[in-house]
Amino acid sequence: MYSNEIAQSKVLQWSLGALVFVYVVVFSDWAPSQRITLQSLENLSYTCPPYFQSCEFFYFLEALPHGYSQSILYMAFFALLAWSVYLLSRKAWNAVQISLIPLFAWHTSIVFLAADNRSANYEYYLFAFGLILLFFPHKEFFLKFIIAFFYFLSTASKIHPSWIEGGYFTALRTGLPIFPDAYTPLFTNVVLIMEMVGAWFLLSRNMFLQRSALVFFAIFHLYSGILVMYRYPSTVLPFVLILFGPWYRYSFVPLDRKSIAAWIFVALLLCLQLSAKIIPGDEKLTLEGNKYGLYMFEANHQCFSEGRISFTSGEYEDFAKSNPIARSRCQPYDYWFSLKKMCEHNEEIEKIEWRFMHSINGGPFYKIVDVPNACDLSFSPIRHNEWIKTEKEAEIIGYPVKNVYY
Amino acid sequence: MVAQYHVGYHMERIPSESKEGVYDVYVTAEGKKLYVLEGLSVQDQIDSPPLQQFIHAHYMPIATLYWIIFATTIIYLVGIYIFIPLLRRYELY
């Protein structure tokens, strides 16, 4: 676990403390949540990841008011976190790492295997920080590198009208915080350039460039927090300040055998980030492969889903649901997953006719799904699903109005 | 509650196409259909500022330029982080 590196580096010691802090933030959010509980399984409100559609195994806990098991688990995690803080104060670095492994394992399992709606981008950051701090060698270099690399990777999803034209924000009722609508594209393009190129100055030997980049990203995180609130800045900003702040020193590039695993991880992140581009259609509209890389503010979403459930008795029930929240990804997969589970759990359902309309960045509402029976469909996580129409195939049914961030 | 009739801007709500509590459909004087989802207002119509219109008109070259910068950055990074250090190690550079 390369604890000796931590023993010799104040930056890594503080980073380990930051990791404990971020786990506290994450689990304080997760502890009372009903998302991954027996109840969400019973009322079919869960969604497995598209590449692991049988995730029911993870749904065994009960949250209040139904039971105590989830609370017990998260209080056990809290005890481990408190124990880690004690070990930090005793400078028992290896013991801290060992104490954090169960938390890392649980967090990773939930984010990548248990639920599609837990795979928020700041969880990807936490996964990478945990992986490097707990397991990889050359921790200081790879922590610094991964932060700059994440900024860079995020631009692959921002090369889109959402950011180049600023369409994400001009389609919001409230627009960008502070900036007037007229200058929105100016702001979004400055961020795009800084994340693509300027982020690498964080690793520079030139202290003027390094400090300038640090100030930019510190302000950027505080500013973006006006929209996204505490979770994202509290995950990333402590690491940015610790690694690139007053203790910053240039780190040499490790190219020994020990570093191979970390470099493979970096290459894998790049491949995953670009994987959505291989799937036909605009991934912001079809949402196929969208979550395999970073997808922060990739598009402003609005959608509605409607259809008819026909029963074997000859009766039927119409359903309709809309989502005007910009940040709430309108994944056809999520809606299909719920319908599919309904079909599997209710033998009296004969078929579900289903239509799904999606608009991004204030653009037209495309009817991207129109199927006679959702129960007959399956979803491939790595290929384009023919039942989801791309922007070239889908019919435009109308236009949206400005929406809200949440 | 979104549903309003004759809200201005020469728009009219189409009751037969609207779904109570889900969305309301309006049609403008130009025949354009607006879907106003529950919680939103038909008054908040989307408009593009001039800079956005300009970028929209030149979107493809700008997006292509960004992809070129993206690819160049990857090549540059692989060069300075992998190839040059390796060449130096084996005293080839």
Coordinates of C-alpha atoms in Angstrom, one line a residue:
Chain A
M1 CA 0.0 0.0 0.0
Y2 CA 3.1 2.2 -0.2
S3 CA 2.5 3.8 3.3
N4 CA 6.1 4.9 3.4
E5 CA 5.3 7.5 0.7
I6 CA 2.7 8.9 3.0
A7 CA 5.0 8.9 6.0
Q8 CA 7.5 11.1 4.0
S9 CA 5.0 13.6 2.5
K10 CA 3.0 16.2 4.3
V11 CA 0.9 16.6 1.1
L12 CA -0.1 12.9 1.2
Q13 CA -0.8 13.0 4.9
W14 CA -3.2 15.9 4.4
S15 CA -4.7 14.2 1.3
L16 CA -5.4 11.1 3.4
G17 CA -7.2 13.4 5.9
A18 CA -9.2 14.9 3.0
L19 CA -10.2 11.4 1.9
V20 CA -11.6 10.7 5.3
F21 CA -13.4 14.1 5.2
V22 CA -15.0 13.3 1.8
Y23 CA -16.2 9.9 2.9
V24 CA -17.9 11.6 5.8
V25 CA -19.6 14.0 3.4
V26 CA -20.7 11.2 1.0
F27 CA -21.9 8.8 3.7
S28 CA -23.8 11.5 5.6
D29 CA -25.8 11.9 2.4
W30 CA -26.2 8.2 1.7
A31 CA -27.0 7.1 5.3
P32 CA -30.7 8.2 5.4
S33 CA -31.4 7.6 1.7
Q34 CA -34.0 5.1 0.5
R35 CA -32.2 4.6 -2.8
I36 CA -30.5 1.3 -2.2
T37 CA -32.8 -0.4 0.2
L38 CA -35.2 -3.3 0.3
Q39 CA -38.1 -0.8 -0.1
S40 CA -36.8 0.6 -3.4
L41 CA -36.5 -2.9 -4.6
E42 CA -40.1 -3.7 -3.6
N43 CA -41.6 -0.6 -5.1
L44 CA -39.4 -0.9 -8.2
S45 CA -37.9 2.5 -7.9
Y46 CA -34.3 1.2 -8.3
T47 CA -32.2 1.2 -11.4
C48 CA -29.3 -1.1 -12.0
P49 CA -26.3 0.1 -14.1
P50 CA -26.8 -0.8 -17.8
Y51 CA -23.8 -3.1 -17.8
F52 CA -25.0 -4.9 -14.7
Q53 CA -28.8 -5.2 -14.9
S54 CA -29.1 -7.8 -12.1
C55 CA -27.9 -5.7 -9.2
E56 CA -30.7 -6.7 -6.8
F57 CA -28.1 -8.5 -4.7
F58 CA -27.2 -5.1 -3.2
Y59 CA -30.7 -4.3 -2.0
F60 CA -30.8 -5.9 1.4
L61 CA -30.7 -3.0 3.8
E62 CA -33.7 -1.2 5.4
A63 CA -33.7 2.5 6.1
L64 CA -35.9 4.4 8.5
P65 CA -38.9 4.3 8.9
H66 CA -38.8 0.7 7.8
G67 CA -35.8 -0.6 9.7
Y68 CA -32.4 0.0 11.2
S69 CA -30.0 -2.1 9.2
Q70 CA -28.8 0.7 6.9
S71 CA -28.3 3.1 9.9
I72 CA -26.3 0.4 11.7
L73 CA -24.1 -0.1 8.7
Y74 CA -23.4 3.6 8.2
M75 CA -22.8 4.1 11.9
A76 CA -20.2 1.3 11.7
F77 CA -18.6 3.2 8.8
F78 CA -18.8 6.4 11.0
A79 CA -16.9 4.5 13.7
L80 CA -14.3 3.4 11.2
L81 CA -13.9 7.0 10.0
A82 CA -13.6 8.2 13.6
W83 CA -11.0 5.5 14.2
S84 CA -9.2 6.7 11.0
V85 CA -9.0 10.2 12.4
Y86 CA -7.5 8.8 15.6
L87 CA -4.9 6.8 13.5
L88 CA -4.1 9.9 11.5
S89 CA -3.3 11.8 14.7
R90 CA -1.0 8.9 15.7
K91 CA 0.6 9.0 12.2
A92 CA -0.2 5.3 11.7
W93 CA -0.5 5.7 8.0
N94 CA -0.7 2.1 7.0
A95 CA -3.4 1.5 9.6
V96 CA -5.4 4.4 8.3
Q97 CA -5.2 2.9 4.8
I98 CA -6.4 -0.5 6.0
S99 CA -9.3 1.2 7.9
L100 CA -10.4 2.9 4.8
I101 CA -10.5 -0.1 2.6
P102 CA -14.0 -1.3 3.6
L103 CA -15.3 2.2 2.9
F104 CA -13.6 2.3 -0.4
A105 CA -14.9 -1.1 -1.3
W106 CA -18.5 -0.2 -0.3
H107 CA -18.4 3.1 -2.1
T108 CA -17.0 1.6 -5.3
S109 CA -19.5 -1.3 -5.3
I110 CA -22.5 1.1 -4.8
V111 CA -21.3 3.6 -7.5
F112 CA -20.3 1.1 -10.2
L113 CA -22.4 -1.9 -9.5
A114 CA -25.5 -1.3 -7.3
A115 CA -27.3 1.7 -8.8
D116 CA -27.2 3.8 -11.9
N117 CA -28.4 6.8 -10.0
R118 CA -25.4 6.7 -7.7
S119 CA -22.8 7.2 -10.4
A120 CA -22.5 11.0 -10.1
N121 CA -19.2 12.5 -11.3
Y122 CA -17.9 13.5 -7.9
E123 CA -18.1 9.8 -7.0
Y124 CA -15.7 9.1 -9.9
Y125 CA -13.3 11.6 -8.4
L126 CA -13.6 10.0 -4.9
F127 CA -13.0 6.5 -6.4
A128 CA -9.8 7.7 -8.2
F129 CA -8.5 9.5 -5.1
G130 CA -9.2 6.4 -3.0
L131 CA -7.6 4.1 -5.5
I132 CA -4.4 6.2 -5.7
L133 CA -4.1 6.9 -1.9
L134 CA -4.8 3.4 -0.8
F135 CA -3.2 1.2 -3.4
F136 CA -1.1 2.9 -6.1
P137 CA 2.6 3.9 -5.7
H138 CA 3.9 7.3 -6.7
K139 CA 0.8 8.7 -4.9
E140 CA 1.7 12.4 -5.0
F141 CA 2.4 12.5 -8.7
F142 CA -0.7 10.5 -9.7
L143 CA -3.0 12.5 -7.4
K144 CA -1.8 15.7 -9.1
F145 CA -2.0 14.2 -12.5
I146 CA -5.4 12.7 -12.1
I147 CA -6.9 16.1 -11.0
A148 CA -5.6 17.8 -14.1
F149 CA -6.5 14.8 -16.2
F150 CA -10.1 14.8 -14.9
Y151 CA -10.5 18.5 -15.8
F152 CA -9.1 17.6 -19.3
L153 CA -11.3 14.6 -19.7
S154 CA -14.4 16.5 -18.8
T155 CA -14.0 18.7 -21.8
A156 CA -14.6 15.7 -24.1
S157 CA -18.3 15.9 -23.0
K158 CA -18.3 19.7 -23.2
I159 CA -17.4 19.9 -26.9
H160 CA -21.0 20.3 -27.7
P161 CA -23.5 23.2 -28.1
S162 CA -24.2 22.9 -24.4
W163 CA -20.9 24.6 -23.7
I164 CA -19.6 26.0 -27.0
E165 CA -22.8 27.9 -27.5
G166 CA -23.6 28.1 -23.8
G167 CA -27.0 26.4 -24.6
Y168 CA -27.1 24.6 -21.2
F169 CA -27.3 27.9 -19.3
T170 CA -29.3 30.1 -21.7
A171 CA -32.0 27.5 -21.6
L172 CA -32.2 27.9 -17.8
R173 CA -34.8 30.3 -16.4
T174 CA -32.1 31.7 -14.1
G175 CA -29.2 31.5 -16.5
L176 CA -25.7 31.4 -15.3
P177 CA -25.1 32.8 -11.8
I178 CA -24.0 36.4 -11.8
F179 CA -23.1 36.5 -15.6
P180 CA -25.8 38.0 -17.9
D181 CA -27.1 35.7 -20.6
A182 CA -25.4 37.8 -23.4
Y183 CA -21.9 36.7 -22.1
T184 CA -22.7 33.1 -21.3
P185 CA -20.8 31.6 -24.3
L186 CA -17.8 33.7 -23.3
F187 CA -17.8 32.2 -19.8
T188 CA -18.4 28.6 -21.0
N189 CA -15.6 28.8 -23.6
V190 CA -13.1 30.2 -21.1
V191 CA -13.9 27.3 -18.8
L192 CA -13.6 24.9 -21.7
I193 CA -10.2 26.2 -22.7
M194 CA -8.9 26.3 -19.1
E195 CA -10.0 22.8 -18.4
M196 CA -8.5 21.5 -21.6
V197 CA -5.2 23.4 -21.6
G198 CA -4.9 25.5 -18.5
A199 CA -5.4 22.6 -16.1
W200 CA -2.0 21.3 -17.0
F201 CA -0.4 24.5 -15.7
L202 CA -1.3 23.1 -12.3
L203 CA 1.6 20.7 -12.7
S204 CA 4.0 23.4 -14.0
R205 CA 7.5 24.2 -12.7
N206 CA 6.7 27.9 -13.6
M207 CA 5.2 29.2 -10.4
F208 CA 3.4 32.1 -12.1
L209 CA 1.5 29.7 -14.4
Q210 CA 1.0 27.2 -11.6
R211 CA -0.4 29.8 -9.2
S212 CA -2.6 31.4 -11.9
A213 CA -4.1 28.0 -12.7
L214 CA -4.7 27.3 -9.0
V215 CA -6.5 30.6 -8.4
F216 CA -8.6 30.0 -11.5
F217 CA -9.7 26.5 -10.5
A218 CA -10.3 27.5 -6.8
I219 CA -12.6 30.3 -8.0
F220 CA -14.2 28.0 -10.5
H221 CA -15.1 25.5 -7.8
L222 CA -16.5 28.2 -5.5
Y223 CA -18.5 29.7 -8.4
S224 CA -19.8 26.3 -9.7
G225 CA -20.8 25.6 -6.1
I226 CA -23.5 28.3 -6.4
L227 CA -25.3 25.8 -8.7
V228 CA -24.1 22.4 -7.6
M229 CA -23.8 23.2 -3.9
Y230 CA -21.4 21.5 -1.5
R231 CA -20.9 18.0 -2.8
Y232 CA -18.7 18.6 -5.8
P233 CA -16.5 21.4 -4.3
S234 CA -16.1 19.5 -1.0
T235 CA -14.9 16.4 -2.9
V236 CA -12.4 18.2 -5.2
L237 CA -11.4 21.5 -3.7
P238 CA -9.6 20.1 -0.6
F239 CA -7.4 18.0 -2.9
V240 CA -6.8 20.9 -5.3
L241 CA -5.7 23.2 -2.4
I242 CA -3.6 20.5 -0.7
L243 CA -1.8 19.3 -3.8
F244 CA -1.4 22.6 -5.7
G245 CA -1.5 25.1 -2.8
P246 CA 1.4 26.5 -0.7
W247 CA 3.0 23.0 -0.4
Y248 CA 3.2 22.5 -4.1
R249 CA 6.4 21.1 -5.5
Y250 CA 7.1 19.8 -9.0
S251 CA 6.8 16.0 -9.1
F252 CA 8.9 14.0 -11.5
V253 CA 7.2 11.6 -13.8
P254 CA 7.4 8.0 -12.6
L255 CA 8.1 5.5 -15.3
D256 CA 9.1 2.4 -13.4
R257 CA 7.4 -1.0 -13.3
K258 CA 5.5 0.0 -10.1
S259 CA 3.8 2.8 -12.0
I260 CA 2.4 0.6 -14.8
A261 CA -1.0 0.0 -13.0
A262 CA -1.6 3.7 -12.5
W263 CA -0.7 4.4 -16.2
I264 CA -3.1 1.7 -17.3
F265 CA -5.8 3.3 -15.1
V266 CA -5.1 6.6 -16.8
A267 CA -5.4 5.0 -20.3
L268 CA -8.6 3.3 -19.3
L269 CA -10.1 6.5 -18.2
L270 CA -9.4 8.1 -21.6
C271 CA -10.8 5.1 -23.5
L272 CA -14.0 5.1 -21.3
Q273 CA -14.4 8.9 -21.8
L274 CA -14.3 8.6 -25.5
S275 CA -16.3 5.3 -25.7
A276 CA -19.6 7.2 -26.0
K277 CA -18.4 8.8 -29.2
I278 CA -18.3 5.3 -30.9
I279 CA -22.0 4.7 -30.3
P280 CA -24.1 6.3 -33.1
G281 CA -26.1 9.4 -32.2
D282 CA -25.6 12.3 -29.9
E283 CA -25.0 10.7 -26.5
K284 CA -26.5 13.8 -24.8
L285 CA -29.8 13.0 -26.4
T286 CA -29.8 9.2 -26.4
L287 CA -27.7 9.0 -23.1
E288 CA -26.2 5.8 -24.4
G289 CA -22.7 5.5 -23.0
N290 CA -23.0 9.0 -21.4
K291 CA -22.0 7.9 -17.9
Y292 CA -18.9 5.8 -18.9
G293 CA -16.9 9.0 -18.7
L294 CA -17.2 12.4 -17.0
Y295 CA -20.5 14.0 -17.9
M296 CA -20.8 17.1 -15.7
F297 CA -23.2 19.7 -17.2
E298 CA -23.1 17.8 -20.5
A299 CA -26.6 19.0 -21.4
N300 CA -29.6 20.7 -20.0
H301 CA -32.4 18.1 -20.1
Q302 CA -36.2 18.1 -20.3
C303 CA -38.3 15.1 -21.1
F304 CA -41.6 13.4 -20.7
S305 CA -42.6 9.8 -20.9
E306 CA -46.1 8.5 -21.6
G307 CA -47.9 5.4 -22.7
R308 CA -50.5 2.8 -21.9
I309 CA -50.3 -0.4 -19.8
S310 CA -52.6 -3.1 -21.2
F311 CA -53.7 -5.9 -18.9
T312 CA -54.6 -9.5 -19.9
S313 CA -58.1 -8.7 -18.5
G314 CA -58.7 -6.2 -21.4
E315 CA -58.4 -3.2 -19.1
Y316 CA -55.8 -0.6 -19.5
E317 CA -54.1 2.3 -17.6
D318 CA -52.5 5.4 -19.2
F319 CA -49.4 6.9 -17.6
A320 CA -47.4 10.1 -18.1
K321 CA -44.5 11.6 -16.3
S322 CA -42.5 14.8 -17.0
N323 CA -39.1 16.0 -15.9
P324 CA -38.3 19.7 -16.2
I325 CA -35.1 19.6 -14.1
A326 CA -32.0 20.5 -16.2
R327 CA -29.6 18.4 -14.1
S328 CA -31.8 15.3 -14.1
R329 CA -30.6 13.1 -16.9
C330 CA -33.4 11.9 -19.0
Q331 CA -32.0 8.5 -19.7
P332 CA -34.4 6.3 -21.8
Y333 CA -32.6 3.4 -20.2
D334 CA -33.9 4.4 -16.6
Y335 CA -37.5 4.7 -17.8
W336 CA -37.3 1.4 -19.7
F337 CA -35.7 -0.3 -16.7
S338 CA -38.7 0.6 -14.5
L339 CA -41.2 -0.5 -17.2
K340 CA -39.3 -3.8 -17.8
K341 CA -39.3 -4.5 -14.1
M342 CA -43.1 -3.8 -14.0
C343 CA -43.6 -6.3 -16.8
E344 CA -41.5 -9.0 -14.9
H345 CA -43.3 -8.5 -11.6
N346 CA -46.8 -8.3 -12.8
E347 CA -48.0 -11.3 -14.9
E348 CA -51.3 -9.5 -15.6
I349 CA -49.5 -6.9 -17.8
E350 CA -49.9 -7.9 -21.5
K351 CA -48.0 -5.0 -23.0
I352 CA -46.8 -1.4 -22.4
E353 CA -47.0 1.0 -25.2
W354 CA -44.4 3.7 -24.6
R355 CA -43.3 7.0 -26.0
F356 CA -40.4 9.1 -24.7
M357 CA -39.7 12.7 -25.7
H358 CA -36.4 14.4 -24.9
S359 CA -35.1 18.0 -25.4
I360 CA -31.5 19.1 -24.7
N361 CA -30.3 22.7 -24.2
G362 CA -33.7 24.2 -25.1
G363 CA -33.7 22.4 -28.5
P364 CA -36.7 20.6 -30.0
F365 CA -38.5 17.8 -28.2
Y366 CA -37.5 14.7 -30.2
K367 CA -39.7 11.6 -29.9
I368 CA -36.7 9.3 -29.3
V369 CA -38.7 6.3 -28.3
D370 CA -42.0 5.1 -29.7
V371 CA -42.5 1.4 -29.2
P372 CA -45.6 -0.9 -29.2
N373 CA -44.4 -3.0 -26.2
A374 CA -41.6 -2.0 -23.8
C375 CA -41.7 -5.4 -22.2
D376 CA -40.2 -6.9 -25.4
L377 CA -37.2 -4.6 -25.4
S378 CA -33.7 -5.3 -24.1
F379 CA -30.9 -2.8 -23.6
S380 CA -27.3 -3.2 -24.7
P381 CA -24.8 -1.1 -22.7
I382 CA -22.1 -1.1 -25.4
R383 CA -24.0 -0.7 -28.7
H384 CA -26.6 1.6 -30.1
N385 CA -30.1 0.3 -29.2
E386 CA -32.3 0.5 -32.3
W387 CA -35.4 1.4 -30.3
I388 CA -33.8 4.7 -29.2
K389 CA -33.9 7.0 -32.1
T390 CA -31.0 9.4 -32.8
E391 CA -31.5 13.1 -33.6
K392 CA -31.3 12.1 -37.3
E393 CA -34.1 9.6 -37.0
A394 CA -36.4 11.0 -34.4
E395 CA -39.5 13.1 -35.1
I396 CA -39.7 16.7 -33.7
I397 CA -42.9 17.1 -31.9
G398 CA -42.5 20.6 -30.4
Y399 CA -40.3 23.0 -28.5
P400 CA -39.6 23.5 -24.8
V401 CA -39.6 26.7 -22.6
K402 CA -36.8 27.6 -20.2
N403 CA -36.4 25.2 -17.3
V404 CA -34.9 25.1 -13.9
Y405 CA -31.6 23.7 -12.6
Y406 CA -33.4 21.9 -9.7
Chain B
M1 CA -50.5 25.1 -12.1
V2 CA -49.4 25.8 -15.6
A3 CA -52.7 25.8 -17.5
Q4 CA -53.7 29.3 -18.6
Y5 CA -55.6 30.3 -21.7
H6 CA -54.6 33.0 -24.1
V7 CA -51.5 33.9 -22.1
G8 CA -50.2 36.6 -24.5
Y9 CA -47.5 36.4 -27.2
H10 CA -50.4 35.3 -29.4
M11 CA -50.4 31.8 -28.0
E12 CA -53.2 29.4 -27.3
R13 CA -53.3 26.4 -25.1
I14 CA -54.5 23.2 -26.8
P15 CA -56.5 21.3 -24.2
S16 CA -56.8 18.1 -26.3
E17 CA -53.1 17.7 -26.5
S18 CA -52.3 18.9 -22.9
K19 CA -52.0 16.4 -20.0
E20 CA -53.1 17.9 -16.7
G21 CA -50.3 17.8 -14.2
V22 CA -47.7 16.7 -16.7
Y23 CA -47.5 19.3 -19.5
D24 CA -49.5 21.9 -21.4
V25 CA -49.2 22.3 -25.1
Y26 CA -49.5 25.8 -26.6
V27 CA -49.4 26.8 -30.3
T28 CA -47.8 30.1 -31.3
A29 CA -49.0 32.4 -34.1
E30 CA -46.4 30.8 -36.4
G31 CA -47.8 27.4 -35.7
K32 CA -45.0 26.3 -33.4
K33 CA -45.9 23.9 -30.6
L34 CA -44.6 24.6 -27.2
Y35 CA -44.5 21.9 -24.6
V36 CA -44.6 23.5 -21.1
L37 CA -43.7 20.8 -18.6
E38 CA -45.3 20.9 -15.1
G39 CA -43.6 23.5 -12.9
L40 CA -42.5 25.7 -15.9
S41 CA -44.0 28.8 -17.3
V42 CA -45.0 29.5 -20.9
Q43 CA -43.8 33.1 -20.3
D44 CA -40.2 31.8 -20.2
Q45 CA -39.6 31.4 -23.8
I46 CA -36.1 30.5 -25.0
D47 CA -34.2 33.2 -26.8
S48 CA -30.5 33.2 -28.0
P49 CA -28.2 36.1 -27.3
P50 CA -26.3 37.5 -30.3
L51 CA -23.0 35.9 -29.3
Q52 CA -24.7 32.5 -29.1
Q53 CA -26.3 33.0 -32.5
F54 CA -22.9 33.9 -34.0
I55 CA -21.3 30.8 -32.5
H56 CA -24.2 28.6 -33.6
A57 CA -23.7 29.8 -37.1
H58 CA -20.0 28.8 -37.0
Y59 CA -20.4 25.8 -34.7
M60 CA -18.7 23.1 -36.8
P61 CA -15.3 24.9 -37.3
I62 CA -15.2 25.8 -33.6
A63 CA -16.0 22.3 -32.4
T64 CA -13.4 20.9 -34.9
L65 CA -10.8 23.3 -33.5
Y66 CA -11.6 22.1 -30.0
W67 CA -11.2 18.5 -31.0
I68 CA -7.9 19.4 -32.6
I69 CA -6.7 21.0 -29.4
F70 CA -7.9 18.0 -27.4
A71 CA -6.0 15.6 -29.6
T72 CA -2.9 17.8 -29.7
T73 CA -2.9 18.0 -25.9
I74 CA -3.1 14.2 -25.6
I75 CA -0.1 13.8 -28.1
Y76 CA 1.8 16.5 -26.2
L77 CA 1.1 14.8 -22.8
V78 CA 2.1 11.4 -24.1
G79 CA 5.3 13.0 -25.4
I80 CA 6.3 14.9 -22.3
Y81 CA 5.1 12.3 -19.7
I82 CA 6.0 9.1 -21.5
F83 CA 8.3 9.3 -24.5
I84 CA 10.8 12.0 -23.6
P85 CA 11.4 10.5 -20.1
L86 CA 11.8 7.1 -21.6
L87 CA 14.2 8.4 -24.2
R88 CA 16.2 10.2 -21.5
R89 CA 16.3 7.1 -19.4
Y90 CA 17.9 5.1 -22.2
E91 CA 20.1 8.1 -23.2
L92 CA 18.5 8.5 -26.6
Y93 CA 17.5 12.1 -26.1

